[in-house]
PDB file of N, CA and C in Angstrom:
ATOM      1  N   MET Y1020       0.849  -1.166   0.000  1.00  0.00           N
ATOM      2  CA  MET Y1020       0.000   0.000   0.000  1.00  0.00           C
ATOM      3  C   MET Y1020       0.899   1.234   0.000  1.00  0.00           C
ATOM      4  N   ASP Y1021       0.481   2.231  -0.753  1.00  0.00           N
ATOM      5  CA  ASP Y1021       1.260   3.450  -0.880  1.00  0.00           C
ATOM      6  C   ASP Y1021       1.136   4.291   0.384  1.00  0.00           C
ATOM      7  N   LEU Y1022       2.210   4.973   0.740  1.00  0.00           N
ATOM      8  CA  LEU Y1022       2.229   5.783   1.962  1.00  0.00           C
ATOM      9  C   LEU Y1022       1.230   6.932   1.899  1.00  0.00           C
ATOM     10  N   SER Y1023       1.011   7.499   0.710  1.00  0.00           N
ATOM     11  CA  SER Y1023       0.051   8.598   0.589  1.00  0.00           C
ATOM     12  C   SER Y1023      -1.379   8.120   0.868  1.00  0.00           C
ATOM     13  N   VAL Y1024      -1.683   6.875   0.476  1.00  0.00           N
ATOM     14  CA  VAL Y1024      -3.020   6.325   0.735  1.00  0.00           C
ATOM     15  C   VAL Y1024      -3.221   6.152   2.234  1.00  0.00           C
ATOM     16  N   ILE Y1025      -2.200   5.661   2.921  1.00  0.00           N
ATOM     17  CA  ILE Y1025      -2.287   5.487   4.370  1.00  0.00           C
ATOM     18  C   ILE Y1025      -2.481   6.833   5.055  1.00  0.00           C
ATOM     19  N   ASN Y1026      -1.762   7.846   4.610  1.00  0.00           N
ATOM     20  CA  ASN Y1026      -1.903   9.186   5.197  1.00  0.00           C
ATOM     21  C   ASN Y1026      -3.307   9.745   4.967  1.00  0.00           C
ATOM     22  N   GLN Y1027      -3.866   9.536   3.791  1.00  0.00           N
ATOM     23  CA  GLN Y1027      -5.210  10.019   3.501  1.00  0.00           C
ATOM     24  C   GLN Y1027      -6.253   9.324   4.372  1.00  0.00           C
ATOM     25  N   VAL Y1028      -6.127   8.007   4.514  1.00  0.00           N
ATOM     26  CA  VAL Y1028      -7.078   7.257   5.334  1.00  0.00           C
ATOM     27  C   VAL Y1028      -6.985   7.704   6.786  1.00  0.00           C
ATOM     28  N   THR Y1029      -5.774   7.888   7.289  1.00  0.00           N
ATOM     29  CA  THR Y1029      -5.592   8.337   8.669  1.00  0.00           C
ATOM     30  C   THR Y1029      -6.175   9.725   8.871  1.00  0.00           C
ATOM     31  N   THR Y1030      -5.952  10.605   7.920  1.00  0.00           N
ATOM     32  CA  THR Y1030      -6.491  11.965   8.020  1.00  0.00           C
ATOM     33  C   THR Y1030      -8.011  11.955   8.017  1.00  0.00           C
ATOM     34  N   LEU Y1031      -8.606  11.163   7.137  1.00  0.00           N
ATOM     35  CA  LEU Y1031     -10.064  11.082   7.083  1.00  0.00           C
ATOM     36  C   LEU Y1031     -10.642  10.497   8.369  1.00  0.00           C
ATOM     37  N   ALA Y1032      -9.996   9.472   8.903  1.00  0.00           N
ATOM     38  CA  ALA Y1032     -10.502   8.839  10.125  1.00  0.00           C
ATOM     39  C   ALA Y1032     -10.427   9.791  11.307  1.00  0.00           C
ATOM     40  N   GLN Y1033      -9.365  10.571  11.385  1.00  0.00           N
ATOM     41  CA  GLN Y1033      -9.216  11.484  12.514  1.00  0.00           C
ATOM     42  C   GLN Y1033     -10.040  12.745  12.337  1.00  0.00           C
ATOM     43  N   ALA Y1034     -10.256  13.155  11.096  1.00  0.00           N
ATOM     44  CA  ALA Y1034     -10.992  14.391  10.858  1.00  0.00           C
ATOM     45  C   ALA Y1034     -12.485  14.216  11.090  1.00  0.00           C
ATOM     46  N   ALA Y1035     -12.980  12.991  10.993  1.00  0.00           N
ATOM     47  CA  ALA Y1035     -14.418  12.765  11.150  1.00  0.00           C
ATOM     48  C   ALA Y1035     -14.885  13.251  12.510  1.00  0.00           C
ATOM     49  N   ASP Y1036     -14.324  12.754  13.562  1.00  0.00           N
ATOM     50  CA  ASP Y1036     -14.641  13.185  14.919  1.00  0.00           C
ATOM     51  C   ASP Y1036     -13.507  12.718  15.829  1.00  0.00           C
ATOM     52  N   PRO Y1037     -12.557  13.593  16.112  1.00  0.00           N
ATOM     53  CA  PRO Y1037     -11.389  13.179  16.896  1.00  0.00           C
ATOM     54  C   PRO Y1037     -11.757  12.617  18.271  1.00  0.00           C
ATOM     55  N   GLN Y1038     -12.797  13.144  18.871  1.00  0.00           N
ATOM     56  CA  GLN Y1038     -13.196  12.660  20.192  1.00  0.00           C
ATOM     57  C   GLN Y1038     -13.743  11.231  20.110  1.00  0.00           C
ATOM     58  N   GLU Y1039     -14.551  10.963  19.096  1.00  0.00           N
ATOM     59  CA  GLU Y1039     -15.087   9.612  18.901  1.00  0.00           C
ATOM     60  C   GLU Y1039     -13.974   8.641  18.519  1.00  0.00           C
ATOM     61  N   TYR Y1040     -13.029   9.112  17.719  1.00  0.00           N
ATOM     62  CA  TYR Y1040     -11.879   8.286  17.332  1.00  0.00           C
ATOM     63  C   TYR Y1040     -11.094   7.865  18.577  1.00  0.00           C
ATOM     64  N   GLY Y1041     -10.859   8.790  19.489  1.00  0.00           N
ATOM     65  CA  GLY Y1041     -10.151   8.486  20.732  1.00  0.00           C
ATOM     66  C   GLY Y1041     -10.946   7.565  21.633  1.00  0.00           C
ATOM     67  N   ARG Y1042     -12.256   7.732  21.663  1.00  0.00           N
ATOM     68  CA  ARG Y1042     -13.115   6.885  22.492  1.00  0.00           C
ATOM     69  C   ARG Y1042     -13.072   5.438  21.995  1.00  0.00           C
ATOM     70  N   LYS Y1043     -13.151   5.263  20.674  1.00  0.00           N
ATOM     71  CA  LYS Y1043     -13.096   3.914  20.109  1.00  0.00           C
ATOM     72  C   LYS Y1043     -11.736   3.270  20.355  1.00  0.00           C
ATOM     73  N   ALA Y1044     -10.690   4.069  20.240  1.00  0.00           N
ATOM     74  CA  ALA Y1044      -9.347   3.537  20.492  1.00  0.00           C
ATOM     75  C   ALA Y1044      -9.206   3.122  21.952  1.00  0.00           C
ATOM     76  N   GLY Y1045      -9.739   3.925  22.857  1.00  0.00           N
ATOM     77  CA  GLY Y1045      -9.679   3.591  24.282  1.00  0.00           C
ATOM     78  C   GLY Y1045     -10.450   2.322  24.602  1.00  0.00           C
ATOM     79  N   LYS Y1046     -11.606   2.155  23.960  1.00  0.00           N
ATOM     80  CA  LYS Y1046     -12.398   0.939  24.191  1.00  0.00           C
ATOM     81  C   LYS Y1046     -11.668  -0.290  23.660  1.00  0.00           C
ATOM     82  N   ALA Y1047     -11.004  -0.154  22.519  1.00  0.00           N
ATOM     83  CA  ALA Y1047     -10.258  -1.288  21.960  1.00  0.00           C
ATOM     84  C   ALA Y1047      -9.077  -1.661  22.857  1.00  0.00           C
ATOM     85  N   ILE Y1048      -8.396  -0.667  23.387  1.00  0.00           N
ATOM     86  CA  ILE Y1048      -7.276  -0.930  24.297  1.00  0.00           C
ATOM     87  C   ILE Y1048      -7.783  -1.587  25.574  1.00  0.00           C
ATOM     88  N   ALA Y1049      -8.901  -1.103  26.101  1.00  0.00           N
ATOM     89  CA  ALA Y1049      -9.469  -1.692  27.318  1.00  0.00           C
ATOM     90  C   ALA Y1049      -9.888  -3.138  27.086  1.00  0.00           C
ATOM     91  N   LEU Y1050     -10.445  -3.437  25.914  1.00  0.00           N
ATOM     92  CA  LEU Y1050     -10.822  -4.812  25.590  1.00  0.00           C
ATOM     93  C   LEU Y1050      -9.586  -5.708  25.559  1.00  0.00           C
ATOM     94  N   GLY Y1051      -8.529  -5.245  24.943  1.00  0.00           N
ATOM     95  CA  GLY Y1051      -7.305  -6.033  24.871  1.00  0.00           C
ATOM     96  C   GLY Y1051      -6.685  -6.274  26.229  1.00  0.00           C
ATOM     97  N   ILE Y1052      -6.634  -5.236  27.046  1.00  0.00           N
ATOM     98  CA  ILE Y1052      -6.053  -5.378  28.385  1.00  0.00           C
ATOM     99  C   ILE Y1052      -6.938  -6.267  29.257  1.00  0.00           C
ATOM    100  N   GLY Y1053      -8.240  -6.066  29.194  1.00  0.00           N
ATOM    101  CA  GLY Y1053      -9.158  -6.876  30.003  1.00  0.00           C
ATOM    102  C   GLY Y1053      -9.109  -8.346  29.643  1.00  0.00           C
ATOM    103  N   ALA Y1054      -9.106  -8.635  28.343  1.00  0.00           N
ATOM    104  CA  ALA Y1054      -9.035 -10.036  27.923  1.00  0.00           C
ATOM    105  C   ALA Y1054      -7.681 -10.631  28.278  1.00  0.00           C
ATOM    106  N   GLY Y1055      -6.624  -9.838  28.159  1.00  0.00           N
ATOM    107  CA  GLY Y1055      -5.290 -10.327  28.506  1.00  0.00           C
ATOM    108  C   GLY Y1055      -5.146 -10.622  29.986  1.00  0.00           C
ATOM    109  N   LEU Y1056      -5.642  -9.718  30.814  1.00  0.00           N
ATOM    110  CA  LEU Y1056      -5.570  -9.945  32.258  1.00  0.00           C
ATOM    111  C   LEU Y1056      -6.497 -11.068  32.694  1.00  0.00           C
ATOM    112  N   GLY Y1057      -7.573 -11.266  31.953  1.00  0.00           N
ATOM    113  CA  GLY Y1057      -8.504 -12.338  32.278  1.00  0.00           C
ATOM    114  C   GLY Y1057      -7.955 -13.721  31.983  1.00  0.00           C
ATOM    115  N   THR Y1058      -6.853 -13.796  31.249  1.00  0.00           N
ATOM    116  CA  THR Y1058      -6.271 -15.099  30.940  1.00  0.00           C
ATOM    117  C   THR Y1058      -5.123 -15.476  31.867  1.00  0.00           C
ATOM    118  N   ILE Y1059      -4.666 -14.552  32.686  1.00  0.00           N
ATOM    119  CA  ILE Y1059      -3.537 -14.853  33.575  1.00  0.00           C
ATOM    120  C   ILE Y1059      -3.928 -15.889  34.628  1.00  0.00           C
ATOM    121  N   GLY Y1060      -5.021 -15.675  35.308  1.00  0.00           N
ATOM    122  CA  GLY Y1060      -5.466 -16.602  36.351  1.00  0.00           C
ATOM    123  C   GLY Y1060      -5.729 -18.001  35.830  1.00  0.00           C
ATOM    124  N   PRO Y1061      -6.515 -18.143  34.757  1.00  0.00           N
ATOM    125  CA  PRO Y1061      -6.729 -19.488  34.213  1.00  0.00           C
ATOM    126  C   PRO Y1061      -5.440 -20.138  33.709  1.00  0.00           C
ATOM    127  N   GLY Y1062      -4.521 -19.346  33.194  1.00  0.00           N
ATOM    128  CA  GLY Y1062      -3.250 -19.920  32.755  1.00  0.00           C
ATOM    129  C   GLY Y1062      -2.482 -20.527  33.916  1.00  0.00           C
ATOM    130  N   VAL Y1063      -2.457 -19.820  35.032  1.00  0.00           N
ATOM    131  CA  VAL Y1063      -1.817 -20.346  36.234  1.00  0.00           C
ATOM    132  C   VAL Y1063      -2.581 -21.572  36.735  1.00  0.00           C
ATOM    133  N   GLY Y1064      -3.912 -21.511  36.698  1.00  0.00           N
ATOM    134  CA  GLY Y1064      -4.731 -22.624  37.160  1.00  0.00           C
ATOM    135  C   GLY Y1064      -4.529 -23.892  36.341  1.00  0.00           C
ATOM    136  N   VAL Y1065      -4.441 -23.747  35.024  1.00  0.00           N
ATOM    137  CA  VAL Y1065      -4.232 -24.916  34.167  1.00  0.00           C
ATOM    138  C   VAL Y1065      -2.856 -25.520  34.435  1.00  0.00           C
ATOM    139  N   GLY Y1066      -1.845 -24.677  34.584  1.00  0.00           N
ATOM    140  CA  GLY Y1066      -0.514 -25.185  34.913  1.00  0.00           C
ATOM    141  C   GLY Y1066      -0.502 -25.928  36.232  1.00  0.00           C
ATOM    142  N   TYR Y1067      -1.216 -25.395  37.192  1.00  0.00           N
ATOM    143  CA  TYR Y1067      -1.299 -26.031  38.508  1.00  0.00           C
ATOM    144  C   TYR Y1067      -2.009 -27.388  38.412  1.00  0.00           C
ATOM    145  N   ILE Y1068      -3.097 -27.435  37.653  1.00  0.00           N
ATOM    146  CA  ILE Y1068      -3.845 -28.689  37.492  1.00  0.00           C
ATOM    147  C   ILE Y1068      -2.954 -29.771  36.892  1.00  0.00           C
ATOM    148  N   PHE Y1069      -2.286 -29.451  35.799  1.00  0.00           N
ATOM    149  CA  PHE Y1069      -1.475 -30.474  35.136  1.00  0.00           C
ATOM    150  C   PHE Y1069      -0.258 -30.860  35.974  1.00  0.00           C
ATOM    151  N   GLY Y1070       0.304 -29.919  36.714  1.00  0.00           N
ATOM    152  CA  GLY Y1070       1.408 -30.256  37.617  1.00  0.00           C
ATOM    153  C   GLY Y1070       0.976 -31.232  38.700  1.00  0.00           C
ATOM    154  N   LYS Y1071      -0.176 -30.989  39.278  1.00  0.00           N
ATOM    155  CA  LYS Y1071      -0.684 -31.882  40.324  1.00  0.00           C
ATOM    156  C   LYS Y1071      -1.089 -33.245  39.763  1.00  0.00           C
ATOM    157  N   VAL Y1072      -1.572 -33.269  38.526  1.00  0.00           N
ATOM    158  CA  VAL Y1072      -1.910 -34.553  37.904  1.00  0.00           C
ATOM    159  C   VAL Y1072      -0.644 -35.387  37.725  1.00  0.00           C
ATOM    160  N   ILE Y1073       0.428 -34.762  37.272  1.00  0.00           N
ATOM    161  CA  ILE Y1073       1.687 -35.491  37.110  1.00  0.00           C
ATOM    162  C   ILE Y1073       2.155 -36.042  38.453  1.00  0.00           C
ATOM    163  N   GLU Y1074       2.074 -35.215  39.501  1.00  0.00           N
ATOM    164  CA  GLU Y1074       2.465 -35.682  40.840  1.00  0.00           C
ATOM    165  C   GLU Y1074       1.582 -36.845  41.294  1.00  0.00           C
ATOM    166  N   SER Y1075       0.289 -36.737  41.070  1.00  0.00           N
ATOM    167  CA  SER Y1075      -0.645 -37.772  41.532  1.00  0.00           C
ATOM    168  C   SER Y1075      -0.423 -39.094  40.815  1.00  0.00           C
ATOM    169  N   VAL Y1076      -0.202 -39.031  39.513  1.00  0.00           N
ATOM    170  CA  VAL Y1076      -0.015 -40.260  38.742  1.00  0.00           C
ATOM    171  C   VAL Y1076       1.304 -40.933  39.111  1.00  0.00           C
ATOM    172  N   THR Y1077       2.341 -40.140  39.400  1.00  0.00           N
ATOM    173  CA  THR Y1077       3.608 -40.759  39.801  1.00  0.00           C
ATOM    174  C   THR Y1077       3.502 -41.397  41.182  1.00  0.00           C
ATOM    175  N   ARG Y1078       2.648 -40.865  42.048  1.00  0.00           N
ATOM    176  CA  ARG Y1078       2.483 -41.458  43.382  1.00  0.00           C
ATOM    177  C   ARG Y1078       1.580 -42.681  43.368  1.00  0.00           C
ATOM    178  N   GLN Y1079       0.513 -42.621  42.565  1.00  0.00           N
ATOM    179  CA  GLN Y1079      -0.433 -43.740  42.506  1.00  0.00           C
ATOM    180  C   GLN Y1079      -0.764 -44.063  41.048  1.00  0.00           C
ATOM    181  N   PRO Y1080       0.100 -44.804  40.382  1.00  0.00           N
ATOM    182  CA  PRO Y1080      -0.133 -45.099  38.957  1.00  0.00           C
ATOM    183  C   PRO Y1080      -1.406 -45.904  38.693  1.00  0.00           C
ATOM    184  N   GLU Y1081      -1.867 -46.661  39.669  1.00  0.00           N
ATOM    185  CA  GLU Y1081      -3.077 -47.463  39.466  1.00  0.00           C
ATOM    186  C   GLU Y1081      -4.329 -46.596  39.388  1.00  0.00           C
ATOM    187  N   MET Y1082      -4.255 -45.362  39.834  1.00  0.00           N
ATOM    188  CA  MET Y1082      -5.405 -44.441  39.797  1.00  0.00           C
ATOM    189  C   MET Y1082      -5.381 -43.532  38.559  1.00  0.00           C
ATOM    190  N   ARG Y1083      -4.569 -43.851  37.588  1.00  0.00           N
ATOM    191  CA  ARG Y1083      -4.357 -42.976  36.436  1.00  0.00           C
ATOM    192  C   ARG Y1083      -5.652 -42.615  35.708  1.00  0.00           C
ATOM    193  N   ASP Y1084      -6.513 -43.578  35.467  1.00  0.00           N
ATOM    194  CA  ASP Y1084      -7.755 -43.309  34.718  1.00  0.00           C
ATOM    195  C   ASP Y1084      -8.681 -42.355  35.468  1.00  0.00           C
ATOM    196  N   GLU Y1085      -8.835 -42.557  36.755  1.00  0.00           N
ATOM    197  CA  GLU Y1085      -9.696 -41.673  37.556  1.00  0.00           C
ATOM    198  C   GLU Y1085      -9.114 -40.266  37.650  1.00  0.00           C
ATOM    199  N   ILE Y1086      -7.811 -40.190  37.845  1.00  0.00           N
ATOM    200  CA  ILE Y1086      -7.154 -38.877  37.945  1.00  0.00           C
ATOM    201  C   ILE Y1086      -7.279 -38.131  36.626  1.00  0.00           C
ATOM    202  N   THR Y1087      -7.110 -38.835  35.512  1.00  0.00           N
ATOM    203  CA  THR Y1087      -7.194 -38.192  34.202  1.00  0.00           C
ATOM    204  C   THR Y1087      -8.593 -37.655  33.924  1.00  0.00           C
ATOM    205  N   SER Y1088      -9.616 -38.394  34.313  1.00  0.00           N
ATOM    206  CA  SER Y1088     -10.980 -37.903  34.078  1.00  0.00           C
ATOM    207  C   SER Y1088     -11.264 -36.660  34.912  1.00  0.00           C
ATOM    208  N   ILE Y1089     -10.797 -36.638  36.132  1.00  0.00           N
ATOM    209  CA  ILE Y1089     -10.972 -35.456  36.980  1.00  0.00           C
ATOM    210  C   ILE Y1089     -10.151 -34.286  36.434  1.00  0.00           C
ATOM    211  N   GLN Y1090      -8.982 -34.606  35.882  1.00  0.00           N
ATOM    212  CA  GLN Y1090      -8.115 -33.571  35.303  1.00  0.00           C
ATOM    213  C   GLN Y1090      -8.833 -32.830  34.186  1.00  0.00           C
ATOM    214  N   TRP Y1091      -9.492 -33.552  33.291  1.00  0.00           N
ATOM    215  CA  TRP Y1091     -10.144 -32.905  32.157  1.00  0.00           C
ATOM    216  C   TRP Y1091     -11.339 -32.065  32.598  1.00  0.00           C
ATOM    217  N   LEU Y1092     -12.009 -32.485  33.640  1.00  0.00           N
ATOM    218  CA  LEU Y1092     -13.106 -31.676  34.175  1.00  0.00           C
ATOM    219  C   LEU Y1092     -12.560 -30.364  34.739  1.00  0.00           C
ATOM    220  N   GLY Y1093     -11.505 -30.441  35.513  1.00  0.00           N
ATOM    221  CA  GLY Y1093     -10.890 -29.231  36.063  1.00  0.00           C
ATOM    222  C   GLY Y1093     -10.345 -28.322  34.980  1.00  0.00           C
ATOM    223  N   PHE Y1094      -9.770 -28.908  33.950  1.00  0.00           N
ATOM    224  CA  PHE Y1094      -9.249 -28.118  32.834  1.00  0.00           C
ATOM    225  C   PHE Y1094     -10.373 -27.352  32.135  1.00  0.00           C
ATOM    226  N   ALA Y1095     -11.475 -28.036  31.868  1.00  0.00           N
ATOM    227  CA  ALA Y1095     -12.600 -27.402  31.175  1.00  0.00           C
ATOM    228  C   ALA Y1095     -13.202 -26.271  32.002  1.00  0.00           C
ATOM    229  N   LEU Y1096     -13.363 -26.488  33.294  1.00  0.00           N
ATOM    230  CA  LEU Y1096     -13.932 -25.446  34.146  1.00  0.00           C
ATOM    231  C   LEU Y1096     -13.007 -24.245  34.271  1.00  0.00           C
ATOM    232  N   THR Y1097     -11.710 -24.502  34.323  1.00  0.00           N
ATOM    233  CA  THR Y1097     -10.747 -23.407  34.428  1.00  0.00           C
ATOM    234  C   THR Y1097     -10.688 -22.610  33.128  1.00  0.00           C
ATOM    235  N   GLU Y1098     -10.716 -23.297  31.996  1.00  0.00           N
ATOM    236  CA  GLU Y1098     -10.666 -22.607  30.708  1.00  0.00           C
ATOM    237  C   GLU Y1098     -11.936 -21.820  30.426  1.00  0.00           C
ATOM    238  N   ALA Y1099     -13.043 -22.185  31.048  1.00  0.00           N
ATOM    239  CA  ALA Y1099     -14.286 -21.432  30.844  1.00  0.00           C
ATOM    240  C   ALA Y1099     -14.133 -19.991  31.323  1.00  0.00           C
ATOM    241  N   ILE Y1100     -13.285 -19.773  32.303  1.00  0.00           N
ATOM    242  CA  ILE Y1100     -13.068 -18.420  32.824  1.00  0.00           C
ATOM    243  C   ILE Y1100     -12.486 -17.520  31.743  1.00  0.00           C
ATOM    244  N   VAL Y1101     -11.614 -18.062  30.897  1.00  0.00           N
ATOM    245  CA  VAL Y1101     -11.037 -17.276  29.800  1.00  0.00           C
ATOM    246  C   VAL Y1101     -12.139 -16.803  28.866  1.00  0.00           C
ATOM    247  N   PHE Y1102     -13.052 -17.689  28.531  1.00  0.00           N
ATOM    248  CA  PHE Y1102     -14.127 -17.320  27.625  1.00  0.00           C
ATOM    249  C   PHE Y1102     -15.074 -16.299  28.258  1.00  0.00           C
ATOM    250  N   TYR Y1103     -15.337 -16.438  29.552  1.00  0.00           N
ATOM    251  CA  TYR Y1103     -16.161 -15.444  30.238  1.00  0.00           C
ATOM    252  C   TYR Y1103     -15.508 -14.070  30.186  1.00  0.00           C
ATOM    253  N   ALA Y1104     -14.224 -14.002  30.448  1.00  0.00           N
ATOM    254  CA  ALA Y1104     -13.511 -12.712  30.407  1.00  0.00           C
ATOM    255  C   ALA Y1104     -13.589 -12.099  29.017  1.00  0.00           C
ATOM    256  N   PHE Y1105     -13.399 -12.917  28.000  1.00  0.00           N
ATOM    257  CA  PHE Y1105     -13.450 -12.402  26.634  1.00  0.00           C
ATOM    258  C   PHE Y1105     -14.850 -11.932  26.252  1.00  0.00           C
ATOM    259  N   ILE Y1106     -15.862 -12.695  26.608  1.00  0.00           N
ATOM    260  CA  ILE Y1106     -17.246 -12.317  26.275  1.00  0.00           C
ATOM    261  C   ILE Y1106     -17.644 -11.043  27.023  1.00  0.00           C
ATOM    262  N   PHE Y1107     -17.293 -10.943  28.298  1.00  0.00           N
ATOM    263  CA  PHE Y1107     -17.616  -9.720  29.043  1.00  0.00           C
ATOM    264  C   PHE Y1107     -16.898  -8.519  28.446  1.00  0.00           C
ATOM    265  N   GLY Y1108     -15.677  -8.726  27.980  1.00  0.00           N
ATOM    266  CA  GLY Y1108     -14.953  -7.639  27.315  1.00  0.00           C
ATOM    267  C   GLY Y1108     -15.642  -7.205  26.039  1.00  0.00           C
ATOM    268  N   LEU Y1109     -16.105  -8.169  25.256  1.00  0.00           N
ATOM    269  CA  LEU Y1109     -16.822  -7.818  24.018  1.00  0.00           C
ATOM    270  C   LEU Y1109     -18.129  -7.104  24.314  1.00  0.00           C
ATOM    271  N   ILE Y1110     -18.820  -7.555  25.343  1.00  0.00           N
ATOM    272  CA  ILE Y1110     -20.076  -6.891  25.719  1.00  0.00           C
ATOM    273  C   ILE Y1110     -19.801  -5.446  26.117  1.00  0.00           C
ATOM    274  N   ALA Y1111     -18.779  -5.225  26.920  1.00  0.00           N
ATOM    275  CA  ALA Y1111     -18.432  -3.866  27.328  1.00  0.00           C
ATOM    276  C   ALA Y1111     -17.984  -3.030  26.130  1.00  0.00           C
ATOM    277  N   PHE Y1112     -17.295  -3.656  25.181  1.00  0.00           N
ATOM    278  CA  PHE Y1112     -16.816  -2.934  24.012  1.00  0.00           C
ATOM    279  C   PHE Y1112     -17.952  -2.465  23.125  1.00  0.00           C
ATOM    280  N   PHE Y1113     -18.916  -3.336  22.874  1.00  0.00           N
ATOM    281  CA  PHE Y1113     -19.984  -2.986  21.951  1.00  0.00           C
ATOM    282  C   PHE Y1113     -21.163  -2.265  22.599  1.00  0.00           C
ATOM    283  N   LEU Y1114     -21.392  -2.456  23.886  1.00  0.00           N
ATOM    284  CA  LEU Y1114     -22.521  -1.806  24.536  1.00  0.00           C
ATOM    285  C   LEU Y1114     -22.121  -0.560  25.309  1.00  0.00           C
ATOM    286  N   GLY Y1115     -20.843  -0.410  25.592  1.00  0.00           N
ATOM    287  CA  GLY Y1115     -20.367   0.726  26.404  1.00  0.00           C
ATOM    288  C   GLY Y1115     -20.235   1.993  25.644  1.00  0.00           C
TER     289      GLY Y1115
END
């Protein structure tokens, strides 16, 4: 893309309503930060779950099947938090 085209598009976008342009940019940044921070806790939780599963299986190998089934349930519930954070961010972005 030519640099003059980029400059024209930027000028048109900012000239329309600079205050609205800044508001939309702020909402996009807030969505990114909110979704990013919403994934830190579940990321730690998933790491903790799998670490404890490895410890449990090494201590009691005969319980491997039961531990694995519980592991996947915990993984699914922990990962649901990521999706909740993302959906709430989108709701705030589009309705705010």
